[in-house]
Structure formats: structure tokens, C-alpha cells
XYZ file of N, CA and C in Angstrom:
651
model
N 17.401 -18.338 11.932
C 18.205 -17.660 12.954
C 18.069 -16.157 12.777
N 17.653 -15.464 13.820
C 17.442 -14.020 13.750
C 18.773 -13.291 13.858
N 19.006 -12.336 12.929
C 20.260 -11.595 12.916
C 20.098 -10.260 13.624
N 21.142 -9.844 14.323
C 21.165 -8.522 14.928
C 21.827 -7.571 13.947
N 21.026 -6.745 13.278
C 21.538 -5.855 12.236
C 21.919 -4.486 12.765
N 21.751 -4.262 14.061
C 22.082 -2.965 14.639
C 23.592 -2.754 14.607
N 24.015 -1.595 14.078
C 25.447 -1.357 13.892
C 26.036 -0.438 14.957
N 25.189 0.318 15.670
C 25.673 1.240 16.704
C 26.717 2.212 16.160
N 26.548 2.628 14.914
C 27.454 3.616 14.336
C 28.689 3.044 13.675
N 28.879 1.743 13.759
C 30.039 1.109 13.125
C 29.846 1.038 11.614
N 30.916 1.286 10.878
C 30.896 1.231 9.416
C 31.880 0.166 8.963
N 31.386 -0.775 8.193
C 32.249 -1.836 7.663
C 32.998 -1.278 6.453
N 34.325 -1.223 6.542
C 35.139 -0.675 5.453
C 35.939 -1.778 4.747
N 35.471 -3.022 4.895
C 36.124 -4.167 4.277
C 35.550 -4.420 2.885
N 36.375 -4.998 2.019
C 35.946 -5.359 0.668
C 35.432 -6.802 0.686
N 34.218 -7.047 0.192
C 33.713 -8.427 0.152
C 34.602 -9.317 -0.716
N 34.815 -10.538 -0.279
C 35.621 -11.492 -1.039
C 34.713 -12.271 -1.976
N 34.975 -12.156 -3.273
C 34.163 -12.816 -4.285
C 35.055 -13.402 -5.375
N 34.563 -14.430 -6.028
C 35.284 -15.008 -7.153
C 35.510 -13.953 -8.237
N 36.749 -13.864 -8.720
C 37.059 -12.948 -9.807
C 37.273 -11.510 -9.390
N 37.317 -11.231 -8.094
C 37.499 -9.841 -7.651
C 38.883 -9.319 -8.041
N 39.035 -8.009 -8.015
C 40.304 -7.382 -8.360
C 41.408 -7.860 -7.424
N 42.574 -8.140 -7.993
C 43.723 -8.536 -7.195
C 44.979 -8.052 -7.907
N 46.091 -7.990 -7.174
C 47.366 -7.568 -7.761
C 47.695 -8.509 -8.925
N 48.114 -7.963 -10.066
C 48.230 -8.768 -11.293
C 49.037 -10.051 -11.192
N 50.136 -10.066 -10.451
C 50.941 -11.297 -10.412
C 50.666 -12.141 -9.178
N 49.550 -11.880 -8.500
C 49.184 -12.635 -7.309
C 48.060 -13.625 -7.627
N 47.817 -14.591 -6.745
C 46.792 -15.609 -7.029
C 45.404 -14.997 -7.197
N 44.639 -15.478 -8.170
C 43.249 -15.032 -8.319
C 42.393 -15.584 -7.182
N 41.162 -15.087 -7.104
C 40.270 -15.450 -6.006
C 39.163 -16.379 -6.508
N 38.984 -17.480 -5.788
C 37.901 -18.409 -6.097
C 37.156 -18.749 -4.812
N 35.841 -18.641 -4.852
C 34.978 -19.140 -3.785
C 34.118 -20.235 -4.415
N 34.323 -21.461 -4.005
C 33.682 -22.608 -4.652
C 32.819 -23.370 -3.652
N 31.587 -23.638 -4.035
C 30.699 -24.451 -3.203
C 31.041 -25.926 -3.442
N 31.607 -26.565 -2.448
C 31.975 -27.976 -2.593
C 30.887 -28.907 -2.057
N 30.093 -28.405 -1.115
C 28.909 -29.120 -0.645
C 27.720 -28.167 -0.743
N 26.591 -28.670 -1.157
C 25.427 -27.802 -1.393
C 24.156 -28.566 -1.017
N 23.370 -27.986 -0.124
C 22.131 -28.641 0.310
C 21.170 -28.848 -0.860
N 21.256 -27.978 -1.871
C 20.365 -28.124 -3.029
C 20.702 -29.377 -3.843
N 21.931 -29.899 -3.648
C 22.331 -31.132 -4.330
C 22.167 -32.354 -3.429
N 21.602 -32.134 -2.241
C 21.377 -33.253 -1.339
C 22.406 -33.396 -0.237
N 23.401 -32.513 -0.197
C 24.385 -32.569 0.888
C 23.740 -32.089 2.181
N 24.341 -32.473 3.319
C 23.710 -32.143 4.603
C 24.005 -30.723 5.069
N 24.898 -30.000 4.358
C 25.220 -28.621 4.724
C 25.854 -27.924 3.528
N 25.846 -26.595 3.549
C 26.573 -25.820 2.549
C 28.001 -25.609 3.054
N 28.989 -25.984 2.253
C 30.398 -25.812 2.606
C 31.139 -25.269 1.385
N 31.935 -24.228 1.599
C 32.662 -23.603 0.504
C 34.163 -23.759 0.684
N 34.870 -23.749 -0.442
C 36.327 -23.729 -0.441
C 36.776 -22.341 -0.908
N 37.768 -21.758 -0.203
C 38.264 -20.429 -0.511
C 39.720 -20.520 -0.956
N 40.028 -19.911 -2.099
C 41.399 -19.883 -2.602
C 41.761 -18.449 -2.959
N 42.814 -17.922 -2.342
C 43.233 -16.547 -2.591
C 44.606 -16.303 -2.000
N 45.265 -15.262 -2.463
C 46.500 -14.825 -1.829
C 46.179 -14.059 -0.558
N 47.087 -14.069 0.399
C 46.793 -13.422 1.687
C 46.788 -11.895 1.587
N 47.301 -11.349 0.488
C 47.290 -9.899 0.287
C 46.163 -9.503 -0.662
N 45.014 -10.105 -0.453
C 43.838 -9.881 -1.288
C 42.816 -9.049 -0.543
N 42.131 -8.156 -1.267
C 41.073 -7.369 -0.647
C 41.591 -6.589 0.551
N 40.785 -6.511 1.603
C 41.197 -5.830 2.828
C 42.119 -6.757 3.610
N 43.328 -6.300 3.875
C 44.311 -7.179 4.515
C 45.350 -6.368 5.282
N 46.126 -7.063 6.096
C 47.202 -6.455 6.874
C 48.530 -7.061 6.433
N 49.531 -6.194 6.249
C 50.885 -6.648 5.931
C 51.696 -6.785 7.212
N 52.418 -7.876 7.333
C 53.324 -8.084 8.460
C 54.756 -7.757 8.028
N 55.643 -7.433 8.962
C 57.045 -7.171 8.610
C 57.682 -8.289 7.795
N 57.245 -9.526 8.029
C 57.813 -10.664 7.308
C 57.572 -10.569 5.798
N 56.613 -9.756 5.393
C 56.322 -9.575 3.977
C 57.547 -9.081 3.194
N 58.419 -8.298 3.858
C 59.599 -7.752 3.179
C 60.905 -7.978 3.934
N 60.833 -8.563 5.131
C 62.048 -8.771 5.915
C 62.106 -10.225 6.391
N 63.079 -10.958 5.893
C 63.240 -12.367 6.263
C 63.482 -12.501 7.776
N 62.741 -13.369 8.420
C 62.902 -13.600 9.843
C 62.187 -12.611 10.737
N 61.513 -11.621 10.132
C 60.790 -10.622 10.932
C 59.457 -11.204 11.412
N 58.732 -10.431 12.213
C 57.475 -10.892 12.800
C 56.445 -11.233 11.738
N 55.767 -12.364 11.943
C 54.659 -12.744 11.082
C 53.364 -12.146 11.602
N 52.300 -12.330 10.841
C 51.022 -11.718 11.198
C 50.492 -12.256 12.524
N 50.884 -13.473 12.905
C 50.420 -14.042 14.168
C 51.040 -13.349 15.372
N 52.094 -12.559 15.146
C 52.755 -11.845 16.246
C 52.385 -10.363 16.277
N 51.372 -9.975 15.507
C 50.940 -8.582 15.509
C 50.319 -8.219 16.857
N 50.808 -7.166 17.515
C 50.161 -6.721 18.755
C 48.732 -6.262 18.452
N 47.776 -6.674 19.256
C 46.391 -6.330 18.975
C 46.151 -4.822 18.979
N 46.909 -4.091 19.800
C 46.676 -2.648 19.846
C 47.235 -1.925 18.624
N 47.891 -2.663 17.721
C 48.334 -2.034 16.483
C 47.149 -1.657 15.605
N 46.093 -2.468 15.667
C 44.954 -2.233 14.785
C 43.614 -2.183 15.521
N 43.670 -2.000 16.823
C 42.456 -1.795 17.612
C 42.664 -0.561 18.485
N 41.745 0.392 18.390
C 41.869 1.595 19.206
C 41.489 2.831 18.409
N 41.836 3.971 18.957
C 41.508 5.241 18.305
C 42.378 5.432 17.063
N 41.763 5.904 16.001
C 42.469 6.163 14.747
C 41.995 7.506 14.194
N 42.595 7.909 13.069
C 42.180 9.163 12.428
C 42.153 8.982 10.918
N 41.020 9.335 10.316
C 40.881 9.309 8.860
C 41.303 10.671 8.325
N 42.300 10.665 7.454
C 42.839 11.901 6.894
C 42.530 11.952 5.403
N 41.817 12.995 4.958
C 41.512 13.105 3.530
C 42.741 13.577 2.749
N 42.966 12.979 1.594
C 44.078 13.347 0.729
C 43.510 13.907 -0.563
N 43.859 15.138 -0.881
C 43.302 15.792 -2.072
C 44.121 15.528 -3.320
N 45.411 15.265 -3.173
C 46.252 15.001 -4.337
C 45.732 13.754 -5.061
N 45.566 13.849 -6.359
C 44.954 12.765 -7.115
C 45.966 11.744 -7.626
N 47.242 11.955 -7.295
C 48.265 11.012 -7.728
C 48.878 10.243 -6.563
N 49.281 10.984 -5.516
C 50.020 10.337 -4.436
C 49.851 11.109 -3.131
N 50.163 10.418 -2.042
C 50.228 11.041 -0.719
C 51.629 11.604 -0.561
N 51.708 12.933 -0.375
C 53.001 13.595 -0.267
C 53.190 14.191 1.125
N 54.427 14.510 1.441
C 54.776 15.011 2.771
C 54.038 16.295 3.103
N 53.945 17.224 2.154
C 53.350 18.525 2.467
C 51.905 18.403 2.925
N 51.149 17.463 2.335
C 49.760 17.286 2.753
C 49.669 16.595 4.118
N 50.596 15.697 4.394
C 50.619 15.058 5.710
C 50.978 16.067 6.796
N 51.926 16.948 6.518
C 52.360 17.929 7.512
C 51.224 18.837 7.952
N 50.306 19.117 7.054
C 49.174 19.981 7.368
C 48.280 19.383 8.450
N 48.366 18.074 8.665
C 47.467 17.390 9.594
C 48.070 17.165 10.981
N 49.277 17.648 11.194
C 49.914 17.593 12.518
C 49.860 16.181 13.111
N 50.313 15.234 12.352
C 50.310 13.835 12.772
C 51.299 13.619 13.912
N 50.864 12.880 14.933
C 51.671 12.671 16.129
C 52.179 11.224 16.212
N 53.231 11.042 16.978
C 53.779 9.713 17.218
C 52.721 8.812 17.861
N 52.670 7.572 17.418
C 51.746 6.611 17.991
C 50.366 6.589 17.372
N 50.074 7.493 16.459
C 48.743 7.532 15.849
C 48.533 6.385 14.863
N 47.271 6.010 14.740
C 46.841 5.087 13.691
C 46.187 5.944 12.610
N 46.804 5.994 11.445
C 46.400 6.907 10.388
C 45.800 6.132 9.219
N 44.603 6.537 8.793
C 43.925 5.938 7.648
C 43.763 7.003 6.579
N 44.317 6.763 5.401
C 44.362 7.766 4.342
C 43.209 7.559 3.369
N 42.347 8.569 3.269
C 41.180 8.522 2.384
C 41.483 9.315 1.127
N 41.562 8.629 -0.006
C 41.922 9.257 -1.277
C 40.784 9.087 -2.284
N 41.045 9.476 -3.516
C 40.039 9.279 -4.558
C 39.831 7.797 -4.864
N 40.691 6.938 -4.325
C 40.479 5.497 -4.504
C 39.112 5.063 -3.994
N 38.639 5.733 -2.933
C 37.307 5.444 -2.386
C 36.292 6.420 -2.987
N 35.337 5.968 -3.793
C 35.088 4.583 -4.203
C 35.616 4.240 -5.600
N 36.304 5.171 -6.261
C 36.619 5.012 -7.677
C 37.311 3.695 -8.006
N 38.347 3.374 -7.246
C 39.142 2.198 -7.575
C 38.382 0.896 -7.365
N 37.331 0.934 -6.521
C 36.598 -0.287 -6.198
C 35.372 -0.493 -7.080
N 35.133 0.400 -8.043
C 33.928 0.296 -8.862
C 34.039 -0.749 -9.963
N 35.237 -1.271 -10.188
C 35.446 -2.283 -11.217
C 36.035 -3.547 -10.602
N 35.701 -4.686 -11.188
C 36.294 -5.945 -10.738
C 37.692 -6.125 -11.318
N 38.059 -5.248 -12.263
C 39.404 -5.288 -12.827
C 40.371 -4.515 -11.949
N 41.634 -4.904 -11.950
C 42.654 -4.204 -11.181
C 42.792 -2.774 -11.690
N 42.794 -1.816 -10.764
C 42.870 -0.391 -11.083
C 44.321 0.057 -10.942
N 44.999 0.263 -12.071
C 46.433 0.534 -12.048
C 46.784 1.914 -11.494
N 45.961 2.901 -11.798
C 46.306 4.287 -11.482
C 45.726 4.734 -10.140
N 45.973 3.955 -9.095
C 45.439 4.318 -7.782
C 46.381 5.285 -7.059
N 45.824 6.009 -6.103
C 46.624 6.916 -5.277
C 47.446 6.077 -4.300
N 48.724 6.392 -4.200
C 49.658 5.626 -3.384
C 50.429 6.569 -2.455
N 51.235 6.013 -1.592
C 52.080 6.816 -0.703
C 53.443 6.985 -1.364
N 53.889 8.212 -1.498
C 55.216 8.441 -2.064
C 56.278 7.894 -1.106
N 57.443 7.599 -1.648
C 58.514 7.065 -0.809
C 58.905 8.064 0.275
N 58.966 9.340 -0.088
C 59.311 10.377 0.894
C 58.266 10.456 2.002
N 56.982 10.329 1.631
C 55.915 10.381 2.637
C 55.969 9.162 3.550
N 56.303 7.999 2.996
C 56.426 6.797 3.824
C 57.539 6.970 4.844
N 58.658 7.505 4.414
C 59.771 7.741 5.334
C 59.395 8.780 6.380
N 58.636 9.785 5.989
C 58.189 10.819 6.932
C 57.286 10.209 7.999
N 56.350 9.360 7.589
C 55.454 8.701 8.541
C 56.241 7.790 9.491
N 57.226 7.092 8.934
C 58.055 6.217 9.761
C 58.849 7.029 10.777
N 59.445 8.125 10.326
C 60.216 8.988 11.226
C 59.323 9.635 12.278
N 58.063 9.834 11.915
C 57.109 10.439 12.848
C 56.719 9.465 13.953
N 56.927 8.178 13.712
C 56.618 7.180 14.726
C 55.163 6.790 14.808
N 54.451 6.831 13.661
C 53.053 6.410 13.696
C 52.976 4.910 13.984
N 51.861 4.490 14.511
C 51.665 3.087 14.891
C 51.223 2.242 13.707
N 50.276 2.789 12.944
C 49.647 2.047 11.853
C 49.297 3.003 10.732
N 49.390 2.522 9.487
C 48.977 3.294 8.317
C 48.049 2.437 7.480
N 46.902 3.002 7.107
C 45.970 2.306 6.226
C 45.710 3.125 4.981
N 45.422 2.438 3.878
C 45.108 3.129 2.628
C 43.985 2.389 1.911
N 43.318 3.104 1.009
C 42.088 2.596 0.414
C 42.263 1.945 -0.960
N 43.353 1.234 -1.164
C 43.452 0.299 -2.279
C 44.456 -0.778 -1.908
N 44.872 -1.577 -2.872
C 45.563 -2.828 -2.568
C 47.008 -2.701 -2.135
N 47.583 -1.508 -2.203
C 48.977 -1.356 -1.772
C 49.258 0.078 -1.362
N 50.130 0.230 -0.376
C 50.598 1.562 -0.008
C 51.545 2.107 -1.070
N 52.170 1.218 -1.846
C 53.070 1.621 -2.912
C 52.394 1.541 -4.263
N 52.936 2.289 -5.231
C 52.313 2.399 -6.545
C 52.538 1.164 -7.402
N 51.637 0.973 -8.364
C 51.809 -0.053 -9.383
C 52.581 0.511 -10.580
N 52.204 1.705 -11.021
C 52.821 2.276 -12.215
C 54.223 2.813 -11.942
N 54.427 3.423 -10.789
C 55.720 4.021 -10.450
C 56.691 2.980 -9.889
N 56.157 1.866 -9.390
C 56.972 0.766 -8.876
C 57.823 1.161 -7.663
N 57.211 1.858 -6.718
C 57.938 2.189 -5.485
C 57.460 1.344 -4.306
N 56.747 0.253 -4.607
C 56.130 -0.541 -3.556
C 57.113 -1.096 -2.541
N 58.239 -1.623 -3.003
C 59.205 -2.196 -2.069
C 59.773 -1.128 -1.147
N 60.121 0.034 -1.704
C 60.699 1.114 -0.897
C 59.713 1.602 0.164
N 58.440 1.739 -0.212
C 57.423 2.216 0.732
C 57.176 1.187 1.829
N 57.025 -0.072 1.446
C 56.809 -1.112 2.446
C 57.993 -1.232 3.402
N 59.193 -1.193 2.872
C 60.372 -1.316 3.727
C 60.508 -0.129 4.675
N 60.177 1.063 4.206
C 60.262 2.245 5.067
C 59.305 2.127 6.248
N 58.092 1.653 5.992
C 57.087 1.555 7.046
C 57.304 0.316 7.926
N 57.345 -0.850 7.311
C 57.474 -2.086 8.087
C 58.795 -2.143 8.848
N 59.855 -1.593 8.240
C 61.158 -1.593 8.901
C 61.203 -0.711 10.130
N 60.270 0.235 10.215
C 60.188 1.131 11.373
C 59.146 0.670 12.385
N 58.586 -0.527 12.151
C 57.591 -1.048 13.093
C 56.194 -0.540 12.859
N 55.932 0.042 11.688
C 54.601 0.543 11.356
C 53.804 -0.589 10.710
N 52.629 -0.899 11.249
C 51.781 -1.930 10.664
C 50.946 -1.315 9.542
N 50.680 -2.101 8.506
C 50.039 -1.595 7.296
C 48.708 -2.305 7.062
N 47.654 -1.504 6.869
C 46.352 -2.029 6.460
C 46.105 -1.555 5.029
N 45.829 -2.488 4.141
C 45.580 -2.149 2.733
C 44.211 -2.673 2.310
N 43.671 -2.063 1.249
C 42.402 -2.541 0.713
C 41.178 -2.051 1.454
N 41.237 -0.870 2.057
C 40.071 -0.295 2.733
C 39.148 0.379 1.715
N 37.873 0.487 2.053
C 36.937 1.319 1.298
C 36.368 2.345 2.268
N 36.884 3.566 2.187
C 36.527 4.611 3.152
C 35.448 5.552 2.613
N 34.713 5.102 1.605
C 33.707 5.942 0.949
C 32.728 6.551 1.946
N 32.239 5.767 2.893
C 31.180 6.236 3.796
C 31.704 6.788 5.122
N 33.019 6.911 5.223
C 33.608 7.347 6.492
C 34.044 8.811 6.393
N 33.562 9.673 7.289
C 33.980 11.075 7.255
C 35.393 11.235 7.803
N 36.098 12.273 7.369
C 37.419 12.555 7.943
C 37.304 12.845 9.434
N 38.381 12.548 10.153
C 38.410 12.844 11.571
C 38.660 11.621 12.417
N 38.569 11.778 13.739
C 38.851 10.674 14.652
C 37.788 9.588 14.589
N 38.201 8.373 14.882
C 37.277 7.241 14.870
C 37.836 6.127 15.739
N 36.985 5.165 16.016
C 37.420 3.928 16.653
C 37.686 2.904 15.553
N 38.750 2.149 15.705
C 39.167 1.168 14.709
C 39.207 -0.221 15.315
N 38.600 -1.177 14.614
C 38.780 -2.587 14.931
C 39.174 -3.297 13.641
N 40.356 -3.856 13.629
C 40.864 -4.583 12.468
C 41.526 -5.856 12.968
N 40.975 -6.997 12.591
C 41.514 -8.275 13.042
C 41.854 -9.155 11.841
N 43.149 -9.263 11.515
C 43.559 -10.179 10.451
C 43.508 -11.620 10.923
N 43.356 -12.539 9.991
C 43.403 -13.952 10.330
C 44.756 -14.294 10.947
N 44.737 -15.182 11.928
C 45.963 -15.535 12.650
C 46.657 -16.691 11.931
N 47.429 -16.344 10.903
C 48.165 -17.325 10.113
C 49.570 -17.455 10.693
N 49.925 -18.628 11.134
C 51.211 -18.836 11.784
C 52.356 -18.459 10.837
N 53.144 -17.469 11.253
C 54.275 -17.022 10.460
C 53.893 -16.319 9.178
N 52.646 -15.914 9.049
C 52.153 -15.339 7.802
C 52.761 -13.990 7.468
N 52.983 -13.755 6.173
C 53.495 -12.459 5.722
C 52.393 -11.420 5.612
N 51.168 -11.846 5.782
C 50.008 -10.965 5.769
C 48.770 -11.813 5.950
N 47.603 -11.158 6.013
C 46.365 -11.916 6.178
C 45.162 -11.045 5.854
N 44.125 -11.635 5.244
C 42.869 -10.907 5.057
C 42.303 -10.489 6.410
N 41.549 -9.383 6.404
C 41.027 -8.851 7.664
C 39.625 -8.283 7.468
N 38.872 -8.279 8.547
C 37.598 -7.550 8.603
C 37.879 -6.268 9.382
N 37.503 -5.124 8.804
C 37.812 -3.834 9.417
C 36.542 -3.018 9.557
N 36.300 -2.503 10.758
C 35.164 -1.622 11.002
C 35.639 -0.362 11.703
N 34.961 0.748 11.394
C 35.281 2.039 11.997
C 34.008 2.657 12.579
N 34.165 3.399 13.659
C 33.055 4.165 14.225
C 33.515 5.602 14.441
N 33.015 6.532 13.627
C 33.420 7.938 13.784
C 33.133 8.444 15.188
N 34.029 9.255 15.703
C 33.867 9.856 17.023
C 33.370 11.284 16.852
């Protein structure tokens, strides 16, 4: 079967799913297992996939932190499809309000934060504890600003070491902001872009793995 490899400027910013890949320490590990294999005489290759839904590149739904809130199957498609903006973050610890203010972020924007996590945090299969995260104050600022979507280039918008993950998620999800986590923005320049992000449609899901592509404008 001939493949069409032409990308038309699209950049895949998704993390490949592989057995043993980095995952949040208390979450399910990742296994990709070949259960049928043509080399063993089976009529087709078939694999079994086992992972937590917040693995690799994924989208968080409000239900992740709010009981009875919308699941991933109720995500409006325009939350993660449309014009977006990649914003470079120079602070090597966290995303803070002062750096966000410099970028004149407007209500309704889809914001993707490019930090030192890309590519540093993705260079190891081990979980990278000291990743750049969104401070609680910055999360509240983004929520008050009325942004549509926020993406970041590691496994959580909240920190592992500082333990502000619940506060950051609640500030964003509680304000109707959709969250994309686990991006690799290494090859994407700062500035406006087109975004296509489609999480798996898991009924009532608190999140779902996603394939994400960007095309710089």
C-alpha cells in the first residue's frame, strides 16, 4: 500500500506510544503487546494496548477533577481545532503571570506553551520530575482571561515537585478551559498556527490520548 508522506507544512507534535514510555509515577504503565502475529502463522497482526488515558499526548476533560462535569466525549470540536498560538516561555521553572502578560493574550485564544520541556523532558523514557509547569497564579490568570484552550509540553499543566496540580487543573477546567498535555513543540516556531487535536471519544471519559498536529502560519 503506497503511503502519502506529503505533510503540507503540518508538524506532528504527538508523543509516540510505546511499551515502557514515561508516565506519571502513580498511573498505569504502558504496554503494547502483539497478540496475533503473521510471523507465527496468524492471519493478521493484531496488538493489545494497555495504558492510562492521561498518557503521552492527551486531553483533560472537566470530569477529571469535577464529579458530574463534561466527559471527553462532550468536548466541543472547536476547542482543539482552529487557529492557535505557540508562546515561548523563557523561565526554566514555571509559567508565570508576568511572562504571559507580555504576550497580550486575548479571550478565546488557544494557547500552546513552549518551554524547555521540548525536547529536554522527552529525551528519556524515565519520568522527568523537574519539568516546567504552570504556576497556580498563571492558571488563574489564563482562566480569568477567558482563553479557550491551554497546551503544555509535558505530562501535566501542574508541577510534580511543587504539587500544585489539583489547583492548576481546577482553575482551568473549572473555567471551561480545555487542557492539552504531553506535546512536543521542539520543531514548532513561536507564533500563530493551525491546530488539529482529536482525542479518542471515550464515553464519559476523564481524558483521552490524542493525535495533535500544527501548521505554522
